[in-house]
Amino acid sequence: MTFKSSSLLCIAFLLAFSSAVCGFDITKMLEKEPDLSSFNKYITEAKLADQINSRNTITVLAVNNDAISSIAGKSPEVIKAIISTHVILDYYDEKKLVEAQASTPQLTTLYQSSGNAVKEQGFVKVSLIGEGEIAFSSVGSSDYSELVKPIASEPYNISILQVTKPIIPPGIDSQTAQSPQQAKASPPTSSKSAKAPAPSKSANAPAPSKSAKSPSPANTSEAPAPSDTAAAPSPSETVAESPLDNADAPATAAEGPAAADDGDATSGSSSSSTVKMGLVAVMAFASLFVVS
């Protein structure tokens, strides 16, 4: 009996310890509310239940089936980001929310801690509107989701509060990556832009190719002015004719010296005649001198 009693005590202790370690089960807690079944389904499909259950303190802002249907057409990644924005990483009940809106109105969510949020996109702002109603909104958005009622509470571990409609961070559709199935079906934007880039258009009909078809240099090459001048260049004719003219000129110059030589010979002969006549005169004078 003693052994059996101790065994039963150990088993009871282990069960109590395991339940204490597990803390809470968000899926089972939401199953008690049929009007939150769609929200519970999104938590399961997005695999957020384990992340929620692993937290020591958590607040879940649940949305009923009618209101949550507004996100049904979005991709699984976008739905996961939106549901993660409804999970606040601390325990809040109505009293603590009233205190929070005055001191720390921005509450950190599971989406902000995931690292996928852009800047403060994953923060939720709590404020009082109207006649003191508690409202939640994504930072940077003026669209409010009001508190309806508390659903369940285990102070200070988990609090489930119902709100009027989903809290959707601004730009969540464009900033959240597509699923692998959608990426295969539709190529990314960069590939679309690569199909018709501006450089490819200019490559199809570049301005240089047009000028190459009918360039002005080609026209000049068909009937170039230099070829015409080469056919009958006046300078070349002048050069060809000049040597001939110059050749004639040396001949004239050659004749000039010959004429000069003739002139010298003529003057020489006249001088000799004069000498002869002088001698004759001298001899005649001498003969006269001898006779007398």
mmCIF file of C-alpha atoms in Angstrom:
data_model
loop_
_atom_site.group_PDB
_atom_site.id
_atom_site.type_symbol
_atom_site.label_atom_id
_atom_site.label_comp_id
_atom_site.label_asym_id
_atom_site.label_seq_id
_atom_site.Cartn_x
_atom_site.Cartn_y
_atom_site.Cartn_z
ATOM 1 C CA MET A 1 0.000 0.000 0.000
ATOM 2 C CA THR A 2 2.773 2.335 0.847
ATOM 3 C CA PHE A 3 4.441 1.762 -2.507
ATOM 4 C CA LYS A 4 1.169 2.236 -4.393
ATOM 5 C CA SER A 5 0.362 5.398 -2.478
ATOM 6 C CA SER A 6 3.762 6.885 -3.209
ATOM 7 C CA SER A 7 3.426 5.983 -6.900
ATOM 8 C CA LEU A 8 0.051 7.676 -7.151
ATOM 9 C CA LEU A 9 1.429 10.712 -5.401
ATOM 10 C CA CYS A 10 4.302 10.933 -7.869
ATOM 11 C CA ILE A 11 1.935 10.661 -10.813
ATOM 12 C CA ALA A 12 -0.290 13.387 -9.420
ATOM 13 C CA PHE A 13 2.733 15.574 -8.846
ATOM 14 C CA LEU A 14 3.946 15.033 -12.427
ATOM 15 C CA LEU A 15 0.513 15.898 -13.841
ATOM 16 C CA ALA A 16 0.343 19.042 -11.763
ATOM 17 C CA PHE A 17 3.875 19.976 -12.776
ATOM 18 C CA SER A 18 3.188 19.354 -16.489
ATOM 19 C CA SER A 19 0.037 21.473 -16.381
ATOM 20 C CA ALA A 20 1.944 24.221 -14.633
ATOM 21 C CA VAL A 21 4.685 24.063 -17.262
ATOM 22 C CA CYS A 22 2.189 24.069 -20.144
ATOM 23 C CA GLY A 23 0.431 27.069 -18.566
ATOM 24 C CA PHE A 24 -2.463 27.573 -20.961
ATOM 25 C CA ASP A 25 -3.670 26.366 -24.350
ATOM 26 C CA ILE A 26 -5.045 29.193 -26.475
ATOM 27 C CA THR A 27 -6.713 26.793 -28.905
ATOM 28 C CA LYS A 28 -8.706 25.036 -26.202
ATOM 29 C CA MET A 29 -9.660 28.306 -24.581
ATOM 30 C CA LEU A 30 -11.028 29.671 -27.870
ATOM 31 C CA GLU A 31 -12.874 26.442 -28.630
ATOM 32 C CA LYS A 32 -15.261 27.326 -25.829
ATOM 33 C CA GLU A 33 -16.428 30.318 -27.909
ATOM 34 C CA PRO A 34 -18.097 29.153 -31.163
ATOM 35 C CA ASP A 35 -18.320 32.745 -32.387
ATOM 36 C CA LEU A 36 -14.497 32.871 -32.411
ATOM 37 C CA SER A 37 -13.963 29.636 -34.349
ATOM 38 C CA SER A 38 -12.649 31.362 -37.496
ATOM 39 C CA PHE A 39 -10.162 33.376 -35.467
ATOM 40 C CA ASN A 40 -9.082 30.184 -33.705
ATOM 41 C CA LYS A 41 -8.682 28.493 -37.085
ATOM 42 C CA TYR A 42 -6.405 31.262 -38.352
ATOM 43 C CA ILE A 43 -4.236 30.894 -35.235
ATOM 44 C CA THR A 44 -3.855 27.171 -35.916
ATOM 45 C CA GLU A 45 -3.202 27.521 -39.662
ATOM 46 C CA ALA A 46 -0.622 30.265 -39.106
ATOM 47 C CA LYS A 47 1.124 28.047 -36.519
ATOM 48 C CA LEU A 48 0.910 30.759 -33.887
ATOM 49 C CA ALA A 49 -0.605 28.589 -31.128
ATOM 50 C CA ASP A 50 2.764 27.274 -29.952
ATOM 51 C CA GLN A 51 4.245 30.768 -29.855
ATOM 52 C CA ILE A 52 1.305 32.039 -27.816
ATOM 53 C CA ASN A 53 1.343 29.091 -25.416
ATOM 54 C CA SER A 54 5.084 29.458 -24.825
ATOM 55 C CA ARG A 55 4.614 32.944 -23.363
ATOM 56 C CA ASN A 56 4.217 33.542 -19.655
ATOM 57 C CA THR A 57 2.082 36.645 -20.105
ATOM 58 C CA ILE A 58 -0.059 37.331 -23.158
ATOM 59 C CA THR A 59 -3.177 39.186 -24.291
ATOM 60 C CA VAL A 60 -5.145 38.041 -27.330
ATOM 61 C CA LEU A 61 -7.537 40.421 -29.088
ATOM 62 C CA ALA A 62 -10.035 38.038 -30.680
ATOM 63 C CA VAL A 63 -12.437 38.905 -33.528
ATOM 64 C CA ASN A 64 -15.763 37.158 -34.157
ATOM 65 C CA ASN A 65 -16.509 35.168 -37.302
ATOM 66 C CA ASP A 66 -18.419 37.906 -39.137
ATOM 67 C CA ALA A 67 -15.754 40.562 -38.645
ATOM 68 C CA ILE A 68 -12.753 38.303 -39.321
ATOM 69 C CA SER A 69 -14.189 37.281 -42.706
ATOM 70 C CA SER A 70 -12.888 40.564 -44.135
ATOM 71 C CA ILE A 71 -9.342 39.113 -44.303
ATOM 72 C CA ALA A 72 -10.360 35.776 -45.839
ATOM 73 C CA GLY A 73 -9.108 36.669 -49.339
ATOM 74 C CA LYS A 74 -5.587 37.636 -48.264
ATOM 75 C CA SER A 75 -2.481 35.474 -48.584
ATOM 76 C CA PRO A 76 -1.478 33.174 -45.695
ATOM 77 C CA GLU A 77 1.528 35.378 -44.911
ATOM 78 C CA VAL A 78 -0.619 38.509 -44.678
ATOM 79 C CA ILE A 79 -3.197 36.717 -42.514
ATOM 80 C CA LYS A 80 -0.419 35.518 -40.206
ATOM 81 C CA ALA A 81 0.908 39.064 -39.879
ATOM 82 C CA ILE A 82 -2.581 40.410 -39.085
ATOM 83 C CA ILE A 83 -3.338 37.718 -36.489
ATOM 84 C CA SER A 84 0.112 38.287 -34.931
ATOM 85 C CA THR A 85 -0.824 41.959 -34.511
ATOM 86 C CA HIS A 86 -3.732 40.815 -32.277
ATOM 87 C CA VAL A 87 -1.336 39.139 -29.825
ATOM 88 C CA ILE A 88 0.042 41.611 -27.229
ATOM 89 C CA LEU A 89 3.157 40.484 -25.365
ATOM 90 C CA ASP A 90 1.882 41.324 -21.872
ATOM 91 C CA TYR A 91 -1.121 40.733 -19.686
ATOM 92 C CA TYR A 92 -3.879 43.368 -19.963
ATOM 93 C CA ASP A 93 -7.379 43.487 -18.586
ATOM 94 C CA GLU A 94 -9.799 46.431 -18.762
ATOM 95 C CA LYS A 95 -8.353 48.156 -15.711
ATOM 96 C CA LYS A 96 -4.762 47.826 -16.885
ATOM 97 C CA LEU A 97 -5.688 49.043 -20.372
ATOM 98 C CA VAL A 98 -7.130 52.256 -18.957
ATOM 99 C CA GLU A 99 -3.884 52.791 -17.080
ATOM 100 C CA ALA A 100 -1.800 51.915 -20.125
ATOM 101 C CA GLN A 101 -3.437 54.436 -22.461
ATOM 102 C CA ALA A 102 -2.275 57.240 -20.159
ATOM 103 C CA SER A 103 1.282 56.011 -19.605
ATOM 104 C CA THR A 104 2.385 53.626 -22.367
ATOM 105 C CA PRO A 105 -0.188 53.733 -25.176
ATOM 106 C CA GLN A 106 1.950 51.728 -27.625
ATOM 107 C CA LEU A 107 1.792 47.994 -26.929
ATOM 108 C CA THR A 108 4.263 45.502 -28.404
ATOM 109 C CA THR A 109 2.716 42.683 -30.412
ATOM 110 C CA LEU A 110 3.915 39.305 -31.619
ATOM 111 C CA TYR A 111 4.205 40.718 -35.142
ATOM 112 C CA GLN A 112 6.578 43.467 -33.989
ATOM 113 C CA SER A 113 8.804 40.921 -32.212
ATOM 114 C CA SER A 114 8.933 38.707 -35.317
ATOM 115 C CA GLY A 115 11.249 41.152 -37.096
ATOM 116 C CA ASN A 116 8.984 41.348 -40.149
ATOM 117 C CA ALA A 117 7.359 44.634 -39.166
ATOM 118 C CA VAL A 118 8.576 47.848 -40.809
ATOM 119 C CA LYS A 119 9.602 50.394 -38.173
ATOM 120 C CA GLU A 120 6.634 50.695 -35.725
ATOM 121 C CA GLN A 121 4.213 48.776 -37.920
ATOM 122 C CA GLY A 122 3.787 46.002 -35.338
ATOM 123 C CA PHE A 123 2.811 48.240 -32.414
ATOM 124 C CA VAL A 124 -0.795 48.642 -31.294
ATOM 125 C CA LYS A 125 -1.983 51.883 -29.782
ATOM 126 C CA VAL A 126 -4.601 51.824 -27.014
ATOM 127 C CA SER A 127 -6.738 54.892 -26.373
ATOM 128 C CA LEU A 128 -10.074 56.047 -24.992
ATOM 129 C CA ILE A 129 -12.658 57.269 -27.502
ATOM 130 C CA GLY A 130 -16.247 58.486 -27.297
ATOM 131 C CA GLU A 131 -17.509 58.233 -23.740
ATOM 132 C CA GLY A 132 -14.468 56.390 -22.446
ATOM 133 C CA GLU A 133 -14.600 53.267 -24.616
ATOM 134 C CA ILE A 134 -11.303 51.428 -24.980
ATOM 135 C CA ALA A 135 -10.101 51.216 -28.570
ATOM 136 C CA PHE A 136 -7.109 49.692 -30.358
ATOM 137 C CA SER A 137 -5.440 50.845 -33.564
ATOM 138 C CA SER A 138 -2.280 50.120 -35.469
ATOM 139 C CA VAL A 139 0.367 52.826 -35.128
ATOM 140 C CA GLY A 140 0.021 55.188 -38.090
ATOM 141 C CA SER A 141 -3.630 54.289 -38.710
ATOM 142 C CA SER A 142 -6.773 56.169 -37.677
ATOM 143 C CA ASP A 143 -8.987 53.079 -37.964
ATOM 144 C CA TYR A 144 -10.057 51.900 -34.515
ATOM 145 C CA SER A 145 -11.220 48.523 -33.241
ATOM 146 C CA GLU A 146 -13.215 48.894 -30.027
ATOM 147 C CA LEU A 147 -13.223 46.562 -27.049
ATOM 148 C CA VAL A 148 -16.417 44.494 -26.875
ATOM 149 C CA LYS A 149 -15.976 42.330 -23.769
ATOM 150 C CA PRO A 150 -13.524 40.065 -21.914
ATOM 151 C CA ILE A 151 -13.652 36.407 -23.003
ATOM 152 C CA ALA A 152 -11.290 34.660 -20.588
ATOM 153 C CA SER A 153 -8.657 35.617 -18.077
ATOM 154 C CA GLU A 154 -5.985 33.872 -16.017
ATOM 155 C CA PRO A 155 -4.197 36.627 -14.092
ATOM 156 C CA TYR A 156 -1.500 37.395 -14.792
ATOM 157 C CA ASN A 157 -0.759 34.946 -17.560
ATOM 158 C CA ILE A 158 -3.333 35.240 -20.320
ATOM 159 C CA SER A 159 -6.201 37.548 -21.169
ATOM 160 C CA ILE A 160 -8.572 37.107 -24.119
ATOM 161 C CA LEU A 161 -10.519 40.203 -25.151
ATOM 162 C CA GLN A 162 -13.031 40.481 -27.978
ATOM 163 C CA VAL A 163 -12.774 43.503 -30.310
ATOM 164 C CA THR A 164 -15.116 44.770 -33.011
ATOM 165 C CA LYS A 165 -12.948 44.236 -36.136
ATOM 166 C CA PRO A 166 -9.454 43.215 -37.285
ATOM 167 C CA ILE A 167 -6.530 45.519 -36.620
ATOM 168 C CA ILE A 168 -4.687 45.788 -39.949
ATOM 169 C CA PRO A 169 -1.290 47.544 -40.023
ATOM 170 C CA PRO A 170 -0.903 50.075 -42.882
ATOM 171 C CA GLY A 171 0.842 48.667 -45.941
ATOM 172 C CA ILE A 172 0.748 45.087 -44.661
ATOM 173 C CA ASP A 173 -0.412 43.722 -48.034
ATOM 174 C CA SER A 174 2.497 45.141 -50.044
ATOM 175 C CA GLN A 175 5.208 44.693 -47.424
ATOM 176 C CA THR A 176 4.525 41.050 -46.594
ATOM 177 C CA ALA A 177 6.231 38.524 -48.861
ATOM 178 C CA GLN A 178 4.188 36.276 -51.106
ATOM 179 C CA SER A 179 3.804 32.582 -50.428
ATOM 180 C CA PRO A 180 5.959 30.157 -52.469
ATOM 181 C CA GLN A 181 2.881 29.028 -54.447
ATOM 182 C CA GLN A 182 2.040 32.605 -55.407
ATOM 183 C CA ALA A 183 5.668 33.332 -56.258
ATOM 184 C CA LYS A 184 5.614 30.456 -58.766
ATOM 185 C CA ALA A 185 2.293 31.526 -60.252
ATOM 186 C CA SER A 186 3.210 35.172 -60.647
ATOM 187 C CA PRO A 187 6.829 36.290 -61.098
ATOM 188 C CA PRO A 188 8.153 39.102 -58.919
ATOM 189 C CA THR A 189 7.996 42.715 -59.968
ATOM 190 C CA SER A 190 11.676 42.794 -60.845
ATOM 191 C CA SER A 191 11.199 40.064 -63.487
ATOM 192 C CA LYS A 192 8.268 41.939 -65.015
ATOM 193 C CA SER A 193 10.276 45.095 -65.281
ATOM 194 C CA ALA A 194 13.099 43.060 -66.794
ATOM 195 C CA LYS A 195 10.858 42.055 -69.692
ATOM 196 C CA ALA A 196 10.560 45.579 -71.005
ATOM 197 C CA PRO A 197 13.386 47.725 -69.613
ATOM 198 C CA ALA A 198 14.137 51.098 -71.123
ATOM 199 C CA PRO A 199 17.619 49.984 -72.259
ATOM 200 C CA SER A 200 16.164 47.085 -74.301
ATOM 201 C CA LYS A 201 13.828 49.471 -76.125
ATOM 202 C CA SER A 202 16.693 51.721 -77.084
ATOM 203 C CA ALA A 203 18.594 48.618 -78.166
ATOM 204 C CA ASN A 204 15.805 47.639 -80.571
ATOM 205 C CA ALA A 205 15.827 50.980 -82.341
ATOM 206 C CA PRO A 206 18.926 52.936 -81.328
ATOM 207 C CA ALA A 207 19.593 56.317 -82.815
ATOM 208 C CA PRO A 208 23.091 55.291 -83.958
ATOM 209 C CA SER A 209 21.693 52.456 -86.089
ATOM 210 C CA LYS A 210 19.398 54.881 -87.901
ATOM 211 C CA SER A 211 22.236 57.228 -88.647
ATOM 212 C CA ALA A 212 24.267 54.257 -89.827
ATOM 213 C CA LYS A 213 21.623 53.435 -92.422
ATOM 214 C CA SER A 214 21.851 56.812 -94.151
ATOM 215 C CA PRO A 215 24.835 58.729 -92.812
ATOM 216 C CA SER A 216 25.963 61.873 -94.518
ATOM 217 C CA PRO A 217 29.574 60.550 -94.569
ATOM 218 C CA ALA A 218 28.394 57.565 -96.625
ATOM 219 C CA ASN A 219 26.871 59.915 -99.205
ATOM 220 C CA THR A 220 30.096 61.810 -99.472
ATOM 221 C CA SER A 221 31.957 58.510 -99.794
ATOM 222 C CA GLU A 222 29.827 57.610 -102.832
ATOM 223 C CA ALA A 223 30.909 60.758 -104.736
ATOM 224 C CA PRO A 224 33.746 62.265 -102.729
ATOM 225 C CA ALA A 225 35.101 65.661 -103.642
ATOM 226 C CA PRO A 226 38.689 64.431 -103.177
ATOM 227 C CA SER A 227 38.258 61.909 -106.024
ATOM 228 C CA ASP A 228 37.114 64.683 -108.390
ATOM 229 C CA THR A 229 40.103 66.793 -107.555
ATOM 230 C CA ALA A 230 42.310 63.739 -108.001
ATOM 231 C CA ALA A 231 40.934 63.267 -111.510
ATOM 232 C CA ALA A 232 41.861 66.769 -112.675
ATOM 233 C CA PRO A 233 43.765 68.662 -110.009
ATOM 234 C CA SER A 234 44.919 72.061 -111.141
ATOM 235 C CA PRO A 235 47.901 71.962 -108.777
ATOM 236 C CA SER A 236 49.201 68.745 -110.294
ATOM 237 C CA GLU A 237 48.894 70.202 -113.814
ATOM 238 C CA THR A 238 50.863 73.250 -112.738
ATOM 239 C CA VAL A 239 53.524 71.077 -111.237
ATOM 240 C CA ALA A 240 53.709 68.937 -114.366
ATOM 241 C CA GLU A 241 53.929 71.889 -116.658
ATOM 242 C CA SER A 242 56.423 73.876 -114.610
ATOM 243 C CA PRO A 243 59.355 71.530 -115.174
ATOM 244 C CA LEU A 244 58.840 71.737 -118.918
ATOM 245 C CA ASP A 245 58.770 75.487 -118.856
ATOM 246 C CA ASN A 246 61.808 75.514 -116.639
ATOM 247 C CA ALA A 247 63.484 73.069 -119.008
ATOM 248 C CA ASP A 248 62.970 75.524 -121.838
ATOM 249 C CA ALA A 249 64.339 78.317 -119.707
ATOM 250 C CA PRO A 250 67.708 76.663 -119.124
ATOM 251 C CA ALA A 251 68.066 76.232 -122.867
ATOM 252 C CA THR A 252 67.584 79.954 -123.349
ATOM 253 C CA ALA A 253 70.052 80.566 -120.618
ATOM 254 C CA ALA A 254 72.448 78.246 -122.358
ATOM 255 C CA GLU A 255 72.083 80.257 -125.539
ATOM 256 C CA GLY A 256 72.801 83.429 -123.666
ATOM 257 C CA PRO A 257 76.395 82.494 -122.794
ATOM 258 C CA ALA A 258 77.076 81.451 -126.375
ATOM 259 C CA ALA A 259 75.973 84.832 -127.626
ATOM 260 C CA ALA A 260 78.196 86.430 -125.051
ATOM 261 C CA ASP A 261 81.149 84.429 -126.293
ATOM 262 C CA ASP A 262 80.491 85.591 -129.912
ATOM 263 C CA GLY A 263 80.437 89.139 -128.740
ATOM 264 C CA ASP A 264 83.805 88.719 -127.088
ATOM 265 C CA ALA A 265 85.232 87.142 -130.236
ATOM 266 C CA THR A 266 83.981 90.019 -132.387
ATOM 267 C CA SER A 267 85.520 92.585 -130.075
ATOM 268 C CA GLY A 268 88.802 90.620 -130.130
ATOM 269 C CA SER A 269 88.997 90.603 -133.949
ATOM 270 C CA SER A 270 88.319 94.318 -134.168
ATOM 271 C CA SER A 271 91.125 94.961 -131.701
ATOM 272 C CA SER A 272 93.590 92.942 -133.782
ATOM 273 C CA SER A 273 92.617 94.885 -136.914
ATOM 274 C CA THR A 274 93.250 98.087 -135.100
ATOM 275 C CA VAL A 275 96.697 96.880 -134.039
ATOM 276 C CA LYS A 276 97.494 95.899 -137.597
ATOM 277 C CA MET A 277 96.425 99.268 -138.926
ATOM 278 C CA GLY A 278 98.572 100.920 -136.289
ATOM 279 C CA LEU A 279 101.593 98.903 -137.292
ATOM 280 C CA VAL A 280 101.012 99.793 -140.944
ATOM 281 C CA ALA A 281 100.838 103.439 -140.024
ATOM 282 C CA VAL A 282 104.001 103.202 -137.942
ATOM 283 C CA MET A 283 105.866 101.461 -140.772
ATOM 284 C CA ALA A 284 104.739 104.074 -143.279
ATOM 285 C CA PHE A 285 105.826 106.829 -140.930
ATOM 286 C CA ALA A 286 109.163 105.125 -140.436
ATOM 287 C CA SER A 287 109.723 104.745 -144.157
ATOM 288 C CA LEU A 288 109.083 108.458 -144.605
ATOM 289 C CA PHE A 289 111.610 109.166 -141.884
ATOM 290 C CA VAL A 290 114.233 106.981 -143.631
ATOM 291 C CA VAL A 291 113.728 108.645 -147.070
ATOM 292 C CA SER A 292 114.140 112.090 -145.736
#
